[in-house]
PDB file of C-alpha atoms in Angstrom:
ATOM      1  CA  UNK A 235       1.876  20.348  -5.632  1.00 91.00           C
ATOM      2  CA  UNK A 236      -0.901  18.384  -7.100  1.00 96.00           C
ATOM      3  CA  UNK A 237      -4.388  16.914  -6.102  1.00 97.00           C
ATOM      4  CA  UNK A 238      -7.789  16.004  -7.076  1.00 98.00           C
ATOM      5  CA  UNK A 239     -11.103  15.838  -5.262  1.00 95.00           C
ATOM      6  CA  UNK A 240     -13.965  13.625  -7.430  1.00 95.00           C
ATOM      7  CA  UNK A 241     -17.600  13.065  -6.513  1.00 91.00           C
ATOM      8  CA  UNK A 242     -18.152   9.595  -7.138  1.00 88.00           C
ATOM      9  CA  UNK A 243     -21.755   9.749  -7.778  1.00 91.00           C
ATOM     10  CA  UNK A 244     -21.399  11.136 -11.126  1.00 94.00           C
ATOM     11  CA  UNK A 245     -17.537  11.384 -11.655  1.00 91.00           C
ATOM     12  CA  UNK A 246     -17.311  14.987 -11.577  1.00 96.00           C
ATOM     13  CA  UNK A 247     -13.921  16.750 -10.674  1.00 97.00           C
ATOM     14  CA  UNK A 248     -14.904  18.987  -8.029  1.00 95.00           C
ATOM     15  CA  UNK A 249     -11.635  20.564  -7.511  1.00 97.00           C
ATOM     16  CA  UNK A 250      -7.981  19.880  -9.143  1.00 97.00           C
ATOM     17  CA  UNK A 251      -4.455  21.225  -9.121  1.00 98.00           C
ATOM     18  CA  UNK A 252      -1.867  19.863 -11.561  1.00 98.00           C
ATOM     19  CA  UNK A 253      -3.767  16.295 -11.543  1.00 98.00           C
ATOM     20  CA  UNK A 254      -1.999  15.227 -14.338  1.00 97.00           C
ATOM     21  CA  UNK A 255       1.616  16.151 -13.381  1.00 97.00           C
ATOM     22  CA  UNK A 256       4.339  13.589 -12.766  1.00 97.00           C
ATOM     23  CA  UNK A 257       4.460  12.934  -9.111  1.00 96.00           C
ATOM     24  CA  UNK A 258       6.439  10.301  -6.941  1.00 96.00           C
ATOM     25  CA  UNK A 259       3.723   8.132  -5.099  1.00 95.00           C
ATOM     26  CA  UNK A 260       5.899   7.368  -1.948  1.00 93.00           C
ATOM     27  CA  UNK A 261       4.067   4.744   0.118  1.00 94.00           C
ATOM     28  CA  UNK A 262       0.945   5.235  -1.710  1.00 95.00           C
ATOM     29  CA  UNK A 263       2.398   2.808  -3.963  1.00 97.00           C
ATOM     30  CA  UNK A 264       1.274   0.231  -1.517  1.00 97.00           C
ATOM     31  CA  UNK A 265      -2.584   0.553  -2.433  1.00 98.00           C
ATOM     32  CA  UNK A 266      -1.263  -1.093  -5.769  1.00 98.00           C
ATOM     33  CA  UNK A 267       0.577  -3.567  -3.574  1.00 98.00           C
ATOM     34  CA  UNK A 268      -2.510  -4.464  -1.919  1.00 98.00           C
ATOM     35  CA  UNK A 269      -4.636  -4.797  -5.137  1.00 98.00           C
ATOM     36  CA  UNK A 270      -2.357  -7.048  -6.632  1.00 98.00           C
ATOM     37  CA  UNK A 271      -2.002  -9.186  -3.484  1.00 98.00           C
ATOM     38  CA  UNK A 272      -5.926  -9.521  -2.802  1.00 98.00           C
ATOM     39  CA  UNK A 273      -6.305 -10.618  -6.526  1.00 97.00           C
ATOM     40  CA  UNK A 274      -3.481 -13.134  -6.516  1.00 97.00           C
ATOM     41  CA  UNK A 275      -3.769 -14.557  -3.014  1.00 97.00           C
ATOM     42  CA  UNK A 276      -5.991 -17.885  -2.827  1.00 95.00           C
ATOM     43  CA  UNK A 277      -6.150 -18.087   0.785  1.00 95.00           C
ATOM     44  CA  UNK A 278      -5.749 -15.051   3.208  1.00 94.00           C
ATOM     45  CA  UNK A 279      -4.791 -17.321   6.074  1.00 96.00           C
ATOM     46  CA  UNK A 280      -1.918 -18.913   4.114  1.00 96.00           C
ATOM     47  CA  UNK A 281       1.561 -18.286   5.636  1.00 97.00           C
ATOM     48  CA  UNK A 282       4.177 -16.084   4.480  1.00 97.00           C
ATOM     49  CA  UNK A 283       7.583 -15.936   5.552  1.00 95.00           C
ATOM     50  CA  UNK A 284       9.968 -12.962   5.988  1.00 94.00           C
ATOM     51  CA  UNK A 285      13.223 -13.643   3.852  1.00 90.00           C
ATOM     52  CA  UNK A 286      16.332 -12.685   6.078  1.00 88.00           C
ATOM     53  CA  UNK A 287      18.280 -10.950   2.844  1.00 89.00           C
ATOM     54  CA  UNK A 288      15.183  -8.958   2.003  1.00 86.00           C
ATOM     55  CA  UNK A 289      14.664  -7.756   5.689  1.00 85.00           C
ATOM     56  CA  UNK A 290      18.417  -6.925   5.908  1.00 89.00           C
ATOM     57  CA  UNK A 291      18.360  -4.934   2.708  1.00 89.00           C
ATOM     58  CA  UNK A 292      15.127  -3.093   3.641  1.00 90.00           C
ATOM     59  CA  UNK A 293      16.608  -2.073   7.019  1.00 87.00           C
ATOM     60  CA  UNK A 294      19.517  -0.965   5.455  1.00 88.00           C
ATOM     61  CA  UNK A 295      17.811   1.268   2.950  1.00 87.00           C
ATOM     62  CA  UNK A 296      15.925   3.010   5.696  1.00 83.00           C
ATOM     63  CA  UNK A 297      12.450   1.601   4.587  1.00 89.00           C
ATOM     64  CA  UNK A 298       9.660   2.054   6.882  1.00 90.00           C
ATOM     65  CA  UNK A 299       8.860  -1.606   8.384  1.00 94.00           C
ATOM     66  CA  UNK A 300       5.829  -3.035  10.064  1.00 95.00           C
ATOM     67  CA  UNK A 301       8.000  -4.722  12.875  1.00 94.00           C
ATOM     68  CA  UNK A 302       8.395  -8.445  11.524  1.00 95.00           C
ATOM     69  CA  UNK A 303      11.971  -9.931  11.476  1.00 92.00           C
ATOM     70  CA  UNK A 304      13.742 -12.215   9.165  1.00 91.00           C
ATOM     71  CA  UNK A 305      12.272 -15.777   9.508  1.00 94.00           C
ATOM     72  CA  UNK A 306       9.139 -14.637  11.057  1.00 96.00           C
ATOM     73  CA  UNK A 307       5.963 -16.799   9.715  1.00 97.00           C
ATOM     74  CA  UNK A 308       2.779 -14.338   9.250  1.00 98.00           C
ATOM     75  CA  UNK A 309      -0.660 -14.892   7.783  1.00 98.00           C
ATOM     76  CA  UNK A 310      -1.356 -13.388   4.433  1.00 98.00           C
ATOM     77  CA  UNK A 311      -4.276 -11.240   5.893  1.00 98.00           C
ATOM     78  CA  UNK A 312      -1.686  -9.776   8.499  1.00 98.00           C
ATOM     79  CA  UNK A 313       0.725  -9.102   5.686  1.00 98.00           C
ATOM     80  CA  UNK A 314      -2.121  -7.096   4.017  1.00 98.00           C
ATOM     81  CA  UNK A 315      -2.561  -5.088   7.334  1.00 98.00           C
ATOM     82  CA  UNK A 316       1.049  -4.761   7.397  1.00 97.00           C
ATOM     83  CA  UNK A 317       1.313  -3.082   3.801  1.00 97.00           C
ATOM     84  CA  UNK A 318      -1.483  -0.586   4.509  1.00 97.00           C
ATOM     85  CA  UNK A 319      -1.535   0.428   7.936  1.00 96.00           C
ATOM     86  CA  UNK A 320       2.300   0.634   9.340  1.00 95.00           C
ATOM     87  CA  UNK A 321       3.463   0.795   5.703  1.00 94.00           C
ATOM     88  CA  UNK A 322       5.521  -2.049   6.083  1.00 95.00           C
ATOM     89  CA  UNK A 323       8.055  -2.543   3.202  1.00 96.00           C
ATOM     90  CA  UNK A 324       8.894  -6.018   4.593  1.00 96.00           C
ATOM     91  CA  UNK A 325       5.547  -7.135   3.995  1.00 97.00           C
ATOM     92  CA  UNK A 326       5.279  -5.889   0.578  1.00 97.00           C
ATOM     93  CA  UNK A 327       8.239  -7.614  -0.371  1.00 97.00           C
ATOM     94  CA  UNK A 328       7.296 -10.709   1.516  1.00 96.00           C
ATOM     95  CA  UNK A 329       4.074 -10.883  -0.348  1.00 97.00           C
ATOM     96  CA  UNK A 330       5.616 -10.248  -3.791  1.00 97.00           C
ATOM     97  CA  UNK A 331       8.096 -13.162  -3.420  1.00 96.00           C
ATOM     98  CA  UNK A 332       5.600 -15.025  -1.895  1.00 97.00           C
ATOM     99  CA  UNK A 333       3.010 -14.794  -4.822  1.00 98.00           C
ATOM    100  CA  UNK A 334       5.521 -14.152  -7.902  1.00 98.00           C
ATOM    101  CA  UNK A 335       9.071 -15.446  -6.538  1.00 97.00           C
ATOM    102  CA  UNK A 336      10.558 -11.873  -6.758  1.00 96.00           C
ATOM    103  CA  UNK A 337       9.720  -8.186  -6.244  1.00 96.00           C
ATOM    104  CA  UNK A 338      10.467  -7.739 -10.100  1.00 97.00           C
ATOM    105  CA  UNK A 339       7.892 -10.236 -11.245  1.00 98.00           C
ATOM    106  CA  UNK A 340       5.205  -8.737  -8.719  1.00 98.00           C
ATOM    107  CA  UNK A 341       6.046  -5.125  -9.849  1.00 98.00           C
ATOM    108  CA  UNK A 342       5.529  -6.665 -13.502  1.00 98.00           C
ATOM    109  CA  UNK A 343       1.998  -7.473 -12.338  1.00 98.00           C
ATOM    110  CA  UNK A 344       1.476  -4.144 -10.659  1.00 98.00           C
ATOM    111  CA  UNK A 345       2.452  -2.446 -14.126  1.00 98.00           C
ATOM    112  CA  UNK A 346      -0.065  -4.752 -15.869  1.00 98.00           C
ATOM    113  CA  UNK A 347      -2.825  -3.662 -13.507  1.00 98.00           C
ATOM    114  CA  UNK A 348      -1.983   0.048 -14.121  1.00 98.00           C
ATOM    115  CA  UNK A 349      -2.278  -0.300 -17.896  1.00 98.00           C
ATOM    116  CA  UNK A 350      -5.907  -2.210 -17.372  1.00 98.00           C
ATOM    117  CA  UNK A 351      -7.074   0.547 -15.529  1.00 98.00           C
ATOM    118  CA  UNK A 352      -5.817   3.318 -17.846  1.00 97.00           C
ATOM    119  CA  UNK A 353      -3.294   4.508 -15.282  1.00 98.00           C
ATOM    120  CA  UNK A 354      -1.197   5.852 -18.449  1.00 97.00           C
ATOM    121  CA  UNK A 355       0.961   8.158 -16.499  1.00 98.00           C
ATOM    122  CA  UNK A 356       2.302   5.584 -13.991  1.00 98.00           C
ATOM    123  CA  UNK A 357       5.144   3.250 -13.902  1.00 98.00           C
ATOM    124  CA  UNK A 358       6.128   1.276 -11.023  1.00 98.00           C
ATOM    125  CA  UNK A 359       9.705  -0.138 -10.117  1.00 98.00           C
ATOM    126  CA  UNK A 360       9.271  -1.074  -6.552  1.00 97.00           C
ATOM    127  CA  UNK A 361       6.439  -2.401  -4.285  1.00 97.00           C
ATOM    128  CA  UNK A 362       7.406  -0.329  -1.538  1.00 96.00           C
ATOM    129  CA  UNK A 363       7.343   3.110  -3.166  1.00 94.00           C
ATOM    130  CA  UNK A 364      11.168   3.769  -2.051  1.00 92.00           C
ATOM    131  CA  UNK A 365      12.094   6.610  -4.111  1.00 91.00           C
ATOM    132  CA  UNK A 366      13.285   5.936  -7.938  1.00 94.00           C
ATOM    133  CA  UNK A 367      13.146   8.465 -10.738  1.00 95.00           C
ATOM    134  CA  UNK A 368      11.400   5.863 -12.843  1.00 97.00           C
ATOM    135  CA  UNK A 369       8.916   5.204 -10.161  1.00 97.00           C
ATOM    136  CA  UNK A 370       6.056   7.437 -10.934  1.00 97.00           C
ATOM    137  CA  UNK A 371       2.229   8.507 -11.113  1.00 97.00           C
ATOM    138  CA  UNK A 372       0.071  11.252 -11.074  1.00 97.00           C
ATOM    139  CA  UNK A 373      -2.903  12.427  -8.876  1.00 97.00           C
ATOM    140  CA  UNK A 374      -5.511  11.383 -11.372  1.00 97.00           C
ATOM    141  CA  UNK A 375      -3.781   7.947 -11.645  1.00 98.00           C
ATOM    142  CA  UNK A 376      -3.791   7.463  -8.018  1.00 97.00           C
ATOM    143  CA  UNK A 377      -7.485   8.345  -8.086  1.00 97.00           C
ATOM    144  CA  UNK A 378      -8.068   5.485 -10.564  1.00 97.00           C
ATOM    145  CA  UNK A 379      -6.254   2.851  -8.305  1.00 97.00           C
ATOM    146  CA  UNK A 380      -8.063   3.950  -5.079  1.00 97.00           C
ATOM    147  CA  UNK A 381     -11.424   3.554  -6.723  1.00 96.00           C
ATOM    148  CA  UNK A 382     -10.401   0.106  -7.714  1.00 97.00           C
ATOM    149  CA  UNK A 383      -9.007  -0.706  -4.658  1.00 98.00           C
ATOM    150  CA  UNK A 384     -12.133  -0.130  -2.893  1.00 96.00           C
ATOM    151  CA  UNK A 385     -13.998  -2.500  -4.762  1.00 96.00           C
ATOM    152  CA  UNK A 386     -12.554  -5.149  -2.604  1.00 97.00           C
ATOM    153  CA  UNK A 387     -14.559  -5.389   0.650  1.00 97.00           C
ATOM    154  CA  UNK A 388     -11.419  -6.137   2.664  1.00 97.00           C
ATOM    155  CA  UNK A 389      -9.456  -3.517   1.399  1.00 98.00           C
ATOM    156  CA  UNK A 390     -12.201  -1.286   2.627  1.00 97.00           C
ATOM    157  CA  UNK A 391     -11.834  -3.065   6.132  1.00 97.00           C
ATOM    158  CA  UNK A 392      -8.419  -2.713   6.408  1.00 97.00           C
ATOM    159  CA  UNK A 393      -8.080   1.038   5.543  1.00 96.00           C
ATOM    160  CA  UNK A 394     -11.123   1.720   7.515  1.00 95.00           C
ATOM    161  CA  UNK A 395      -9.314   0.075  10.865  1.00 96.00           C
ATOM    162  CA  UNK A 396      -8.154   2.448  13.394  1.00 95.00           C
ATOM    163  CA  UNK A 397      -6.084   0.041  15.181  1.00 95.00           C
ATOM    164  CA  UNK A 398      -4.907  -3.819  14.412  1.00 97.00           C
ATOM    165  CA  UNK A 399      -3.056  -6.591  16.402  1.00 98.00           C
ATOM    166  CA  UNK A 400      -1.402  -9.368  14.330  1.00 97.00           C
ATOM    167  CA  UNK A 401      -0.394 -12.563  15.951  1.00 97.00           C
ATOM    168  CA  UNK A 402       2.535 -14.541  14.292  1.00 97.00           C
ATOM    169  CA  UNK A 403       5.399 -16.772  14.814  1.00 97.00           C
ATOM    170  CA  UNK A 404       8.825 -15.390  14.729  1.00 94.00           C
ATOM    171  CA  UNK A 405      11.758 -17.135  13.469  1.00 89.00           C
ATOM    172  CA  UNK A 406      12.497 -19.296  16.942  1.00 91.00           C
ATOM    173  CA  UNK A 407       8.956 -20.461  16.849  1.00 94.00           C
ATOM    174  CA  UNK A 408       7.522 -18.052  19.755  1.00 96.00           C
ATOM    175  CA  UNK A 409       4.453 -16.667  19.309  1.00 97.00           C
ATOM    176  CA  UNK A 410       4.297 -12.984  19.385  1.00 97.00           C
ATOM    177  CA  UNK A 411       1.820  -9.762  18.369  1.00 97.00           C
ATOM    178  CA  UNK A 412       2.363  -6.662  16.586  1.00 95.00           C
ATOM    179  CA  UNK A 413      -0.291  -3.502  17.174  1.00 97.00           C
ATOM    180  CA  UNK A 414      -0.348  -0.903  14.658  1.00 96.00           C
ATOM    181  CA  UNK A 415      -2.338   2.172  14.444  1.00 93.00           C
ATOM    182  CA  UNK A 416      -3.867   3.981  11.142  1.00 91.00           C
ATOM    183  CA  UNK A 417      -1.696   6.818  10.098  1.00 86.00           C
ATOM    184  CA  UNK A 418      -4.857   8.652   8.674  1.00 88.00           C
ATOM    185  CA  UNK A 419      -5.430  11.232  11.415  1.00 89.00           C
ATOM    186  CA  UNK A 420      -9.215  11.818   9.903  1.00 90.00           C
ATOM    187  CA  UNK A 421      -9.912   7.891  11.187  1.00 90.00           C
ATOM    188  CA  UNK A 422      -8.085   8.406  14.470  1.00 87.00           C
ATOM    189  CA  UNK A 423      -9.912  11.375  15.407  1.00 88.00           C
ATOM    190  CA  UNK A 424      -6.886  13.643  16.100  1.00 92.00           C
ATOM    191  CA  UNK A 425      -8.205  15.725  12.915  1.00 92.00           C
ATOM    192  CA  UNK A 426     -12.055  16.775  12.325  1.00 94.00           C
ATOM    193  CA  UNK A 427     -13.112  15.963   8.697  1.00 91.00           C
ATOM    194  CA  UNK A 428     -14.601  18.809   6.813  1.00 89.00           C
ATOM    195  CA  UNK A 429     -18.170  19.323   7.017  1.00 92.00           C
ATOM    196  CA  UNK A 430     -20.379  16.700   5.304  1.00 87.00           C
ATOM    197  CA  UNK A 431     -17.552  14.397   4.588  1.00 85.00           C
ATOM    198  CA  UNK A 432     -17.149  10.758   6.078  1.00 87.00           C
ATOM    199  CA  UNK A 433     -13.782   9.301   5.807  1.00 91.00           C
ATOM    200  CA  UNK A 434     -13.699   5.538   4.957  1.00 93.00           C
ATOM    201  CA  UNK A 435      -9.999   5.173   4.744  1.00 93.00           C
ATOM    202  CA  UNK A 436      -6.823   6.095   2.922  1.00 92.00           C
ATOM    203  CA  UNK A 437      -2.968   5.951   2.553  1.00 94.00           C
ATOM    204  CA  UNK A 438      -0.305   8.300   3.609  1.00 89.00           C
ATOM    205  CA  UNK A 439       3.090   8.362   2.239  1.00 88.00           C
ATOM    206  CA  UNK A 440       6.378  10.406   2.622  1.00 85.00           C
ATOM    207  CA  UNK A 441       9.683  10.388   1.072  1.00 86.00           C
ATOM    208  CA  UNK A 442      12.181  13.418   0.583  1.00 86.00           C
ATOM    209  CA  UNK A 443      11.418  13.432  -3.269  1.00 88.00           C
ATOM    210  CA  UNK A 444       7.581  12.885  -2.867  1.00 88.00           C
ATOM    211  CA  UNK A 445       6.810  15.297   0.113  1.00 89.00           C
ATOM    212  CA  UNK A 446       3.659  14.257   2.381  1.00 91.00           C
ATOM    213  CA  UNK A 447       1.111  12.389   0.512  1.00 92.00           C
ATOM    214  CA  UNK A 448      -2.514  11.648   1.226  1.00 91.00           C
ATOM    215  CA  UNK A 449      -5.389   9.571  -0.485  1.00 93.00           C
TER     216      UNK A 449
END
């Protein structure tokens, strides 16, 4: 329904279709979640605990999950990979609660960052991208946030990773592992990139209202 292609060397818009039209970002929301996380984490090795009530709510809502369970203790860097690669909603909310006490407080920071970047047609309600009529953006605004995200070397590393294994401690104290594959089919080699294009990374997303989305 809408899209934009921008040449970064000079900011020229190479192609666009309704780039300023209101759309629902689905899990592309998690790019902003990762940016706010990277800006506010003091130590990427600090431990984040997955809250039981949060996990149960997200499971009931049918949110995409990274595979962590209630009470699991996970390093912040693994949470960030869990946000971006498997699109784990429990990682998003766990990060939000860890940094600012609640998802609502974290989302306020997301909206502050959007305003700072000139994302004038964007409003966030969740840090997960679960559908809400008041949670919206545009293709152009998504371009703005992705360019901001790619300024972080750690973000570049995460979105350019084909597969990743997280080691964590579950609620009973046992050490476990989760392995994730990047959903970007250009990076995985399942789809050939256009001639002359090198894919550095990105994010997929889908809900019934948003349709299939890709940065």
